[in-house]
XYZ file of C-alpha atoms in Angstrom:
676
model
C -33.970 -108.722 8.801
C -31.543 -111.676 9.069
C -29.734 -112.374 5.805
C -28.269 -115.758 4.871
C -25.520 -115.512 2.233
C -24.974 -118.814 0.405
C -22.408 -119.789 -2.228
C -24.678 -121.201 -4.930
C -28.357 -120.962 -5.863
C -28.901 -124.653 -5.064
C -27.574 -124.162 -1.537
C -29.793 -121.133 -1.135
C -32.822 -123.159 -2.205
C -32.081 -125.962 0.270
C -31.457 -123.636 3.211
C -34.477 -121.479 2.357
C -36.701 -124.567 2.357
C -35.591 -125.564 5.845
C -35.969 -121.974 7.116
C -39.446 -121.639 5.643
C -38.423 -118.859 3.247
C -40.778 -119.958 0.497
C -41.373 -116.776 -1.517
C -39.017 -116.497 -4.490
C -37.829 -113.079 -5.602
C -35.072 -111.944 -7.942
C -31.894 -113.593 -6.680
C -33.232 -114.462 -3.220
C -35.924 -116.157 -1.122
C -38.047 -114.352 1.461
C -39.456 -115.687 4.729
C -40.617 -114.270 8.078
C -37.878 -111.747 8.951
C -35.461 -113.939 6.942
C -33.942 -113.542 3.494
C -31.747 -116.129 1.782
C -29.537 -115.020 -1.104
C -26.474 -116.407 -2.816
C -23.357 -115.784 -4.783
C -22.589 -117.614 -8.004
C -19.108 -118.667 -7.034
C -16.904 -115.564 -6.763
C -18.937 -112.464 -7.610
C -15.778 -110.352 -7.407
C -12.170 -110.967 -8.403
C -8.754 -109.428 -7.800
C -8.303 -106.549 -10.213
C -5.932 -106.937 -13.167
C -2.654 -104.947 -13.205
C -4.080 -102.311 -15.553
C -6.562 -101.362 -12.822
C -3.560 -99.939 -10.947
C -2.381 -97.867 -13.915
C -2.927 -97.608 -17.670
C 0.785 -98.191 -18.296
C 0.422 -101.778 -17.052
C -1.589 -102.679 -20.154
C 1.737 -103.074 -21.956
C 3.852 -105.988 -20.799
C 7.196 -104.455 -19.992
C 9.991 -105.485 -17.631
C 10.537 -101.825 -16.763
C 7.134 -101.787 -15.049
C 7.923 -104.760 -12.828
C 7.419 -105.657 -10.093
C 3.764 -104.730 -9.701
C 3.087 -104.580 -5.948
C -0.289 -103.006 -5.085
C -0.296 -100.631 -2.120
C -4.019 -101.137 -1.701
C -5.564 -104.241 -3.223
C -8.562 -103.716 -5.474
C -11.498 -105.919 -6.404
C -13.504 -105.897 -9.631
C -17.133 -106.966 -9.908
C -17.427 -109.792 -12.418
C -19.433 -108.630 -15.417
C -21.086 -112.034 -15.918
C -22.669 -111.987 -12.425
C -22.968 -108.249 -11.826
C -26.758 -108.484 -11.479
C -26.520 -110.939 -8.575
C -23.853 -108.778 -6.933
C -26.269 -105.844 -6.947
C -28.941 -108.067 -5.363
C -26.555 -109.078 -2.570
C -25.324 -105.502 -2.101
C -28.853 -104.121 -1.717
C -29.850 -106.857 0.729
C -26.728 -106.249 2.829
C -27.666 -102.581 3.106
C -30.917 -103.481 4.869
C -29.750 -106.529 6.868
C -29.742 -106.325 10.669
C -27.428 -109.309 10.949
C -25.779 -111.772 8.586
C -25.195 -115.536 8.494
C -22.418 -116.658 6.130
C -23.630 -119.938 4.607
C -21.063 -120.449 1.857
C -19.013 -123.653 1.604
C -17.315 -124.523 4.871
C -13.706 -123.918 3.817
C -11.330 -121.030 3.353
C -12.412 -120.322 -0.226
C -16.061 -120.288 0.836
C -15.128 -117.844 3.572
C -13.407 -115.629 1.031
C -16.356 -115.650 -1.371
C -18.543 -114.103 1.329
C -16.050 -111.863 3.113
C -14.772 -110.138 -0.046
C -18.312 -108.998 -0.788
C -18.785 -107.794 2.779
C -15.571 -105.762 2.524
C -16.509 -104.279 -0.837
C -20.011 -103.408 0.370
C -18.660 -102.113 3.711
C -21.000 -104.279 5.765
C -20.346 -103.674 9.485
C -23.195 -105.573 11.156
C -22.970 -108.729 13.294
C -21.846 -111.936 11.555
C -22.465 -115.602 12.328
C -21.257 -118.671 10.449
C -23.329 -121.651 9.291
C -20.914 -124.609 9.085
C -22.446 -127.326 6.921
C -21.030 -130.781 6.293
C -24.056 -131.987 4.287
C -27.028 -130.418 2.512
C -29.781 -132.835 3.553
C -32.501 -131.319 5.755
C -31.391 -132.997 8.993
C -27.830 -131.720 8.610
C -29.018 -128.203 7.794
C -31.270 -128.127 10.870
C -28.432 -129.346 13.072
C -26.043 -126.702 11.716
C -28.667 -123.948 12.148
C -28.921 -124.891 15.818
C -25.132 -124.615 16.194
C -24.281 -121.322 14.469
C -20.694 -120.213 15.033
C -19.394 -116.753 15.738
C -18.131 -114.931 12.667
C -14.861 -114.163 14.491
C -14.187 -117.889 14.779
C -13.824 -118.360 11.024
C -12.351 -114.948 10.132
C -8.766 -116.367 10.022
C -9.896 -118.665 7.200
C -10.662 -115.548 5.159
C -7.211 -114.166 5.894
C -5.641 -117.465 4.756
C -7.655 -117.426 1.528
C -6.751 -113.776 0.953
C -3.081 -114.602 1.518
C -3.340 -117.430 -1.014
C -5.074 -115.159 -3.535
C -2.571 -112.336 -3.200
C 0.430 -114.661 -3.351
C -0.983 -116.226 -6.513
C -1.518 -112.759 -7.984
C 2.002 -111.538 -7.137
C 3.715 -114.614 -8.564
C 1.436 -115.038 -11.567
C 1.201 -111.431 -12.729
C 4.850 -110.525 -12.199
C 6.709 -113.684 -13.150
C 4.479 -114.591 -16.110
C 5.125 -111.123 -17.540
C 8.837 -111.239 -16.723
C 9.606 -114.582 -18.338
C 7.202 -114.121 -21.257
C 8.911 -110.827 -22.165
C 12.360 -112.394 -21.736
C 11.209 -115.297 -23.887
C 10.065 -112.944 -26.649
C 13.424 -111.207 -26.602
C 15.017 -114.631 -27.031
C 12.743 -115.489 -29.967
C 10.102 -117.593 -28.198
C 6.651 -116.364 -29.190
C 4.620 -118.420 -26.715
C 3.469 -117.332 -23.279
C 5.465 -118.585 -20.283
C 2.716 -118.746 -17.683
C 4.100 -119.015 -14.143
C 1.931 -119.932 -11.161
C 2.661 -120.340 -7.474
C 1.070 -123.803 -7.482
C 0.710 -124.756 -11.135
C 4.419 -124.467 -11.954
C 5.670 -126.819 -9.191
C 2.898 -129.225 -10.173
C 4.035 -129.074 -13.782
C 7.602 -129.658 -12.650
C 6.575 -132.974 -11.077
C 5.420 -134.206 -14.492
C 8.412 -132.772 -16.366
C 10.846 -134.493 -14.004
C 8.947 -137.792 -14.225
C 8.987 -137.580 -18.040
C 12.709 -136.827 -17.955
C 13.356 -139.752 -15.650
C 11.558 -141.973 -18.156
C 13.413 -140.488 -21.151
C 16.800 -140.763 -19.411
C 16.169 -144.260 -18.142
C 18.683 -146.881 -19.204
C 17.540 -150.466 -18.689
C 19.838 -152.690 -16.653
C 19.709 -156.466 -17.176
C 19.157 -158.785 -14.244
C 18.309 -162.448 -13.755
C 15.825 -164.368 -11.644
C 14.973 -168.041 -11.180
C 11.419 -169.307 -10.678
C 11.168 -172.823 -9.257
C 8.165 -175.086 -8.735
C 8.406 -177.161 -5.547
C 6.053 -179.796 -4.225
C 5.316 -181.314 -0.840
C 2.469 -183.506 0.335
C 1.362 -183.751 -3.313
C 0.887 -179.986 -3.476
C 2.907 -177.798 -5.838
C 3.821 -174.204 -5.024
C 6.126 -171.525 -6.503
C 9.423 -170.433 -4.987
C 11.996 -167.835 -6.018
C 15.757 -167.956 -5.916
C 17.464 -165.531 -3.507
C 20.667 -164.125 -4.999
C 23.680 -164.059 -2.627
C 24.953 -160.793 -1.163
C 27.364 -158.883 -3.354
C 25.652 -159.989 -6.571
C 22.553 -157.772 -6.430
C 21.441 -154.179 -6.920
C 19.688 -152.128 -4.239
C 16.415 -153.926 -4.990
C 17.930 -157.382 -4.430
C 18.012 -158.294 -8.124
C 20.895 -160.423 -9.383
C 22.966 -158.445 -11.895
C 25.510 -161.199 -12.657
C 24.329 -163.740 -15.197
C 26.961 -166.357 -14.386
C 25.866 -166.403 -10.728
C 22.238 -167.026 -11.713
C 23.286 -169.636 -14.299
C 25.360 -171.509 -11.704
C 22.441 -171.546 -9.265
C 20.060 -172.800 -11.980
C 22.494 -175.579 -12.897
C 22.785 -176.631 -9.242
C 19.008 -176.769 -8.890
C 18.634 -178.820 -12.082
C 21.242 -181.274 -10.833
C 19.418 -181.750 -7.532
C 16.158 -183.562 -6.972
C 15.127 -181.932 -3.718
C 15.629 -178.866 -1.549
C 15.708 -178.817 2.233
C 13.457 -176.589 4.334
C 15.755 -174.402 6.451
C 13.128 -172.215 8.155
C 9.364 -171.701 8.344
C 7.723 -168.670 9.973
C 4.021 -167.851 10.187
C 2.527 -164.595 11.453
C -1.068 -163.492 11.897
C -1.843 -160.159 10.198
C -4.837 -158.080 11.342
C -5.585 -155.245 8.937
C -7.966 -152.494 10.028
C -10.523 -151.187 7.522
C -9.499 -148.362 5.209
C -10.534 -144.898 6.334
C -13.479 -143.107 4.757
C -12.348 -141.067 1.785
C -10.822 -137.634 1.806
C -11.034 -135.948 -1.585
C -7.477 -136.696 -2.761
C -7.784 -140.380 -1.880
C -11.159 -140.538 -3.627
C -9.674 -138.916 -6.740
C -6.687 -141.269 -6.762
C -8.932 -144.310 -6.276
C -11.429 -143.263 -8.950
C -8.603 -142.556 -11.389
C -7.107 -145.996 -10.801
C -10.273 -148.075 -10.573
C -12.823 -146.158 -12.655
C -10.582 -144.259 -15.087
C -12.016 -140.884 -14.062
C -10.182 -137.572 -14.408
C -9.628 -135.844 -11.081
C -11.906 -132.947 -12.033
C -14.587 -135.399 -13.097
C -14.347 -137.125 -9.717
C -14.642 -133.777 -7.927
C -17.651 -132.810 -10.055
C -19.325 -136.137 -9.267
C -18.563 -135.829 -5.550
C -19.958 -132.293 -5.611
C -23.106 -133.544 -7.349
C -23.549 -136.340 -4.792
C -23.289 -133.693 -2.072
C -25.198 -130.832 -3.624
C -27.724 -132.337 -6.044
C -28.441 -135.796 -4.656
C -27.822 -134.968 -0.946
C -26.351 -138.488 -0.746
C -22.897 -137.749 0.717
C -21.232 -135.181 2.930
C -19.017 -132.241 1.961
C -16.527 -133.478 -0.655
C -13.576 -131.060 -0.362
C -12.287 -132.684 2.805
C -8.641 -133.271 3.654
C -9.421 -135.744 6.434
C -10.562 -139.355 6.292
C -11.416 -139.454 9.997
C -14.803 -138.964 11.647
C -15.778 -137.178 14.882
C -16.798 -139.608 17.619
C -20.129 -137.810 17.973
C -21.143 -139.113 14.532
C -21.101 -142.694 15.799
C -24.496 -142.063 17.380
C -25.851 -141.258 13.900
C -24.755 -144.622 12.463
C -28.140 -146.409 12.934
C -29.896 -143.575 11.088
C -27.351 -143.617 8.258
C -27.565 -147.399 7.897
C -31.368 -147.288 7.829
C -31.167 -144.668 5.065
C -28.796 -146.872 3.066
C -31.187 -149.835 3.242
C -34.099 -147.600 2.234
C -32.074 -146.497 -0.805
C -30.927 -150.001 -1.744
C -32.707 -152.966 -0.065
C -30.289 -155.402 -1.743
C -27.603 -154.531 0.816
C -29.745 -155.671 3.762
C -27.760 -158.959 4.186
C -24.545 -156.974 4.456
C -26.076 -154.464 6.873
C -27.134 -157.368 9.088
C -23.460 -158.355 9.443
C -22.393 -154.976 10.859
C -21.460 -154.244 14.445
C -22.982 -150.805 14.934
C -21.082 -150.203 18.149
C -17.643 -150.967 16.702
C -15.181 -148.118 17.172
C -12.736 -148.265 14.262
C -9.663 -146.053 13.961
C -11.714 -143.681 11.771
C -13.519 -142.272 14.824
C -10.824 -139.946 16.116
C -11.599 -136.367 17.123
C -7.876 -135.525 17.261
C -7.455 -136.156 13.536
C -10.581 -134.421 12.279
C -9.742 -131.090 10.646
C -12.301 -128.482 9.603
C -14.018 -131.338 7.757
C -14.428 -135.041 8.289
C -14.287 -137.978 5.873
C -16.759 -138.207 2.989
C -19.608 -140.484 4.104
C -23.303 -141.105 3.308
C -25.853 -138.690 4.764
C -28.633 -139.293 7.271
C -31.473 -139.331 4.765
C -32.202 -141.651 1.807
C -31.265 -140.442 -1.654
C -32.296 -141.908 -4.993
C -29.897 -144.321 -6.644
C -31.998 -144.332 -9.803
C -31.525 -140.569 -10.175
C -27.739 -140.984 -10.321
C -25.774 -141.524 -13.504
C -23.686 -144.681 -13.838
C -20.524 -142.828 -12.856
C -22.204 -141.105 -9.927
C -23.516 -144.436 -8.696
C -20.052 -146.044 -8.997
C -18.421 -143.253 -6.974
C -21.233 -143.321 -4.443
C -20.825 -147.074 -3.972
C -17.130 -146.610 -3.208
C -17.942 -143.949 -0.607
C -20.690 -146.111 0.864
C -18.460 -149.190 0.991
C -15.679 -147.383 2.829
C -18.201 -146.177 5.415
C -19.621 -149.662 5.950
C -16.162 -151.154 6.472
C -15.966 -149.202 9.739
C -18.504 -151.626 11.252
C -16.839 -154.840 10.116
C -14.002 -156.752 11.812
C -10.383 -156.574 10.662
C -9.272 -158.521 7.628
C -7.127 -161.337 9.027
C -4.758 -163.704 7.310
C -1.748 -165.855 8.094
C 1.396 -165.092 6.157
C 3.911 -167.919 5.957
C 7.474 -167.474 4.759
C 9.652 -170.507 4.099
C 13.295 -170.737 3.059
C 15.007 -173.655 1.323
C 18.573 -174.625 0.496
C 20.133 -176.738 -2.244
C 23.918 -176.780 -2.481
C 24.839 -173.072 -2.581
C 21.391 -171.957 -3.783
C 18.738 -170.470 -1.497
C 15.032 -170.313 -2.304
C 12.135 -168.493 -0.705
C 8.379 -169.084 -0.867
C 5.516 -167.080 0.609
C 1.999 -168.245 1.319
C -1.147 -166.591 2.549
C -4.173 -168.156 4.192
C -7.176 -165.935 4.786
C -8.613 -166.403 8.267
C -11.397 -163.832 8.030
C -12.364 -161.601 5.124
C -13.645 -159.017 7.587
C -14.114 -155.562 6.073
C -13.138 -156.746 2.590
C -16.617 -158.257 2.308
C -18.031 -154.739 1.970
C -15.613 -153.702 -0.763
C -16.130 -156.934 -2.675
C -19.898 -156.644 -2.451
C -20.346 -152.954 -3.152
C -17.549 -151.611 -5.316
C -17.195 -154.267 -8.017
C -13.461 -154.421 -7.360
C -11.048 -156.870 -5.913
C -11.849 -155.486 -2.484
C -8.190 -155.285 -1.633
C -6.963 -151.719 -1.326
C -4.162 -152.374 1.108
C -2.491 -155.762 0.655
C 0.729 -155.629 -1.356
C 1.619 -158.053 -4.123
C 4.076 -159.784 -1.780
C 1.152 -160.819 0.423
C -0.929 -162.362 -2.339
C 0.735 -165.775 -2.264
C -1.204 -169.004 -2.343
C -1.587 -171.361 0.602
C 1.595 -173.351 1.246
C 1.459 -177.040 2.187
C 2.501 -178.047 5.712
C 6.265 -177.531 5.954
C 8.710 -178.289 8.750
C 12.357 -177.379 9.188
C 14.654 -180.175 8.025
C 12.167 -181.799 5.679
C 12.621 -181.945 1.903
C 10.540 -180.766 -1.059
C 10.754 -182.072 -4.605
C 11.970 -179.810 -7.384
C 9.748 -179.499 -10.427
C 10.251 -176.941 -13.178
C 13.133 -174.437 -13.133
C 13.027 -171.247 -15.227
C 16.007 -168.920 -15.530
C 14.653 -165.519 -16.608
C 16.677 -162.774 -18.301
C 14.936 -159.529 -17.376
C 15.519 -155.795 -17.569
C 14.683 -153.021 -15.128
C 11.690 -150.939 -16.151
C 11.321 -147.139 -16.100
C 8.778 -145.376 -13.955
C 5.352 -145.083 -15.523
C 3.950 -141.697 -16.565
C 1.715 -140.034 -14.024
C -2.009 -140.536 -14.183
C -4.103 -137.641 -12.911
C -4.910 -139.564 -9.755
C -1.250 -140.342 -9.108
C -0.347 -136.691 -9.698
C -2.884 -135.591 -7.069
C -1.347 -138.127 -4.694
C 2.136 -136.746 -5.445
C 0.910 -133.175 -4.897
C -0.523 -134.123 -1.526
C 2.552 -136.064 -0.399
C 5.182 -133.808 -1.921
C 7.337 -133.946 1.231
C 8.331 -137.469 0.220
C 9.643 -136.167 -3.115
C 11.780 -133.347 -1.722
C 15.476 -134.224 -1.792
C 16.926 -131.109 -0.139
C 17.581 -132.354 3.427
C 17.170 -128.919 5.037
C 13.870 -128.296 3.289
C 12.660 -131.846 3.882
C 13.184 -131.345 7.604
C 10.930 -128.276 7.521
C 8.100 -130.087 5.792
C 5.476 -132.166 7.514
C 4.497 -135.380 5.789
C 0.996 -133.994 5.388
C 2.063 -130.743 3.732
C 1.340 -130.704 0.029
C 0.884 -128.558 -3.046
C -2.498 -126.863 -3.226
C -5.569 -127.944 -1.295
C -8.274 -130.562 -1.666
C -10.439 -127.889 -3.288
C -7.863 -126.697 -5.832
C -5.710 -129.628 -7.005
C -8.117 -130.786 -9.702
C -8.484 -127.234 -11.035
C -4.684 -126.840 -11.148
C -4.307 -129.970 -13.271
C -7.164 -128.949 -15.551
C -5.634 -125.479 -16.008
C -2.327 -127.037 -17.058
C -4.157 -129.236 -19.555
C -6.146 -126.267 -20.879
C -2.930 -124.264 -21.338
C -1.412 -127.225 -23.204
C 1.378 -127.706 -20.703
C 0.041 -131.176 -19.933
C -1.187 -133.641 -22.549
C -3.636 -136.444 -21.837
C -2.615 -139.800 -23.306
C -5.328 -142.223 -22.275
C -5.215 -142.358 -18.497
C -1.663 -141.014 -18.423
C -0.521 -137.419 -18.690
C 2.758 -136.093 -20.040
C 4.460 -132.733 -20.334
C 4.353 -130.830 -23.612
C 7.317 -129.150 -25.290
C 6.127 -125.820 -23.872
C 6.279 -127.331 -20.391
C 9.929 -128.306 -20.842
C 10.703 -124.808 -22.110
C 8.996 -123.229 -19.106
C 10.638 -125.428 -16.478
C 14.078 -124.958 -18.048
C 13.561 -121.208 -18.267
C 12.535 -120.226 -14.748
C 14.697 -120.343 -11.590
C 14.583 -123.610 -9.702
C 13.014 -122.096 -6.591
C 9.833 -121.217 -8.501
C 9.358 -124.758 -9.781
C 10.442 -126.510 -6.587
C 7.452 -128.347 -5.050
C 9.042 -127.945 -1.628
C 8.849 -124.156 -1.924
C 5.100 -124.226 -2.470
C 4.634 -126.749 0.309
C 6.379 -124.337 2.687
C 3.990 -121.608 1.549
C 1.051 -123.884 2.276
C 2.385 -124.330 5.796
C 2.358 -120.565 6.186
C -1.262 -120.427 4.979
C -2.142 -123.014 7.615
C -0.549 -120.780 10.239
C -2.662 -117.858 9.053
C -5.822 -119.996 9.160
C -4.928 -120.948 12.740
C -4.456 -117.294 13.699
C -0.714 -117.773 14.278
C 0.637 -115.542 11.476
C -0.646 -112.144 10.301
C -1.830 -111.798 6.718
C 0.333 -108.687 6.286
C 3.514 -110.558 7.229
C 2.930 -113.261 4.641
C 2.082 -110.854 1.817
C 5.030 -108.620 2.697
C 7.431 -111.551 2.425
C 5.879 -112.691 -0.842
C 6.225 -109.159 -2.250
C 9.874 -108.964 -1.195
C 10.649 -112.362 -2.708
C 8.970 -111.548 -6.039
C 10.805 -108.216 -6.126
C 14.116 -110.024 -5.595
C 13.394 -112.470 -8.421
C 12.416 -109.697 -10.833
C 15.589 -107.737 -10.100
C 17.823 -110.814 -10.312
C 16.430 -112.129 -13.590
C 15.308 -109.069 -15.550
C 18.697 -108.995 -17.312
C 19.499 -112.674 -16.958
C 20.581 -114.778 -19.925
C 18.889 -117.762 -18.290
C 15.958 -117.643 -20.688
C 18.210 -117.319 -23.721
C 20.330 -120.249 -22.554
C 17.283 -122.399 -21.882
C 15.604 -121.558 -25.173
C 18.777 -122.076 -27.182
C 18.787 -125.756 -26.334
C 15.131 -126.068 -27.323
C 15.689 -124.590 -30.808
C 17.260 -126.506 -33.668
C 20.569 -124.857 -34.705
C 19.966 -125.917 -38.321
C 16.349 -124.986 -39.070
C 15.154 -123.116 -35.922
C 12.369 -125.659 -35.331
C 11.611 -126.742 -31.738
C 13.824 -129.490 -30.342
C 12.079 -132.433 -28.689
C 13.433 -134.718 -26.004
C 13.875 -138.278 -27.269
C 15.345 -141.468 -25.879
C 18.020 -143.599 -27.510
C 20.182 -146.550 -26.530
C 22.598 -144.205 -24.766
C 19.877 -142.223 -22.965
C 17.898 -139.056 -23.693
C 18.901 -136.377 -26.215
C 17.393 -133.397 -28.047
C 16.200 -134.062 -31.588
C 14.770 -131.684 -34.168
C 10.978 -131.889 -34.449
C 11.414 -131.810 -38.255
C 13.058 -135.249 -38.205
C 13.631 -137.019 -40.603
C 13.859 -133.936 -42.840
C 16.291 -132.435 -40.334
C 18.540 -134.793 -38.379
C 20.120 -132.286 -35.989
C 20.590 -133.498 -32.409
C 22.309 -132.228 -29.289
C 22.998 -133.693 -25.856
C 20.776 -132.816 -22.947
C 22.307 -130.291 -20.594
C 20.538 -128.923 -17.561
C 19.882 -125.191 -17.493
C 21.970 -123.117 -15.058
C 19.176 -122.554 -12.596
C 19.909 -120.541 -9.525
C 18.693 -121.949 -6.241
C 16.895 -118.914 -4.806
C 14.633 -120.555 -2.266
C 12.060 -118.687 -0.188
C 11.731 -119.607 3.454
C 8.192 -119.523 4.772
C 8.711 -120.650 8.333
C 7.229 -118.189 10.799
C 10.525 -118.372 12.690
C 12.438 -117.061 9.664
C 13.035 -113.335 9.520
C 15.700 -113.041 6.843
C 15.077 -110.001 4.608
C 14.023 -110.554 1.041
C 12.540 -113.986 1.685
C 8.936 -114.962 1.135
C 6.698 -115.773 4.042
């Protein structure tokens, strides 16, 4: 009997239908010499510390570190019945097809059960990118060897064990130290969640510590050929900040006076260039989450849930947890079928479909840049728009629009830059003339947005009149503006996902930055939303409309733990190591051994440290013992008693003495006591 092991009941139902396994039994479907069963997410989980000894029930530093010699799994009580169904079916299976989600976590969901049930039969892998019937049939005809995807299981196991080692040991260590110092909350430390939290804490601190700096600008209205257009004054060198803003009022005032005294300015240069912008790539999950947060106001978990529903329930789009926006070139042959399905779903888009060049090879079709998954695109078969909720339909339309842009020409425009002089003052004007809307037609028509995902504000100028070097333009209005620099804005959930994915750009340590690839990030496409939601659930992050901010507990945690734990670059290095394991280039045992050694070093270094006491002291009011909160005043940020105005105690902000114990996860590194 061939057994198919799926991840969810809905997947099992879809695959069973295609296989002809029509008879439903308890927890599985039965067909001719075929049985289809399923997990319900993870049926088993890593055992808690107390499973390795009763003494671990009590949180005590003396019992740390906890490093299992042999890792144990517990059967989840809530799904124990389905585990027994799977276990009994495995006992009678002649061969097995793993049909869980096509990623490392899906691999782990199946393989952990096989290990626990000691299954030793042959294994094949069903690698699905969509759950519509045509995609299932295609994947069934192209089953992979189980050995091909086994390294994904090792990578997932490495991730799970590293999370366990960091979470169980360091959460206990710093919570106990916090209690000794008088803090009664839990200091929950996570391999991924803590660096993510640190991103928000540092952004909030940057905002609180921000001191506005005044600067001046001059907006001028010019006219030529009876057409008016705006121009901006260019401050001379030596009078500006790094952003080119004039920081000397008298310089701006002198320039404004010179312009008011003149009647015209002379054109000193005119340059026009043709810009050809390719269409945006199909979505990967992070880009979809960032876009939906910005344009639709959706939480990142909500976007993931919707994308999962479009994939799993509606069969309208492909696998959502993708880290690639590119498409395999072989899928180009499927384009006519996909487009026909889109028209069948929504006949109103027929005029747009008629504009497409179905043979166009955009930059999205690139086999070299396709990872285990390709970009999120519509499936081969029609789905029902009417069955979707409003939010599902809005997300689907974005996905559909980005797919259709691949068959439209580039967006083309002419960008003209002109410079003018008047006495000692220099002006600059920018204009833009659209030559061809190209792919933006699809975004305008289908996503109810401005259709412009890629053009910066500097390129949004109006059309300039004909200008020639040496000619003159009349001066109209002149406005001298007194402005102030603005702080960074708080993260939204979508922006935080983007920061997690591109964390290499935020790393300041030059040695670490050199080790990181630009594509290395914190977490994975499948986990980033869950990480943010966990931080919100634990009240480390607070939602404020679309923005999120760090709570007082978050500041306490980040100031309490060593810098290496909260450093996003550290976790990004770990993710590189997981990629090496998934590629079969690093053994699981090496990674876990390094993680164990690093955690052991941290426990020994900080079990008697006064770091927690020092950090908590600054968060407690010296007058009434209430929590101190970070506030901003005219001289910058400071700590203020949360009982204000009843208690007016304050203290300056001082950074905790955080030791820079950084793990090195490069495969080339072999220094003892460092994590892998």
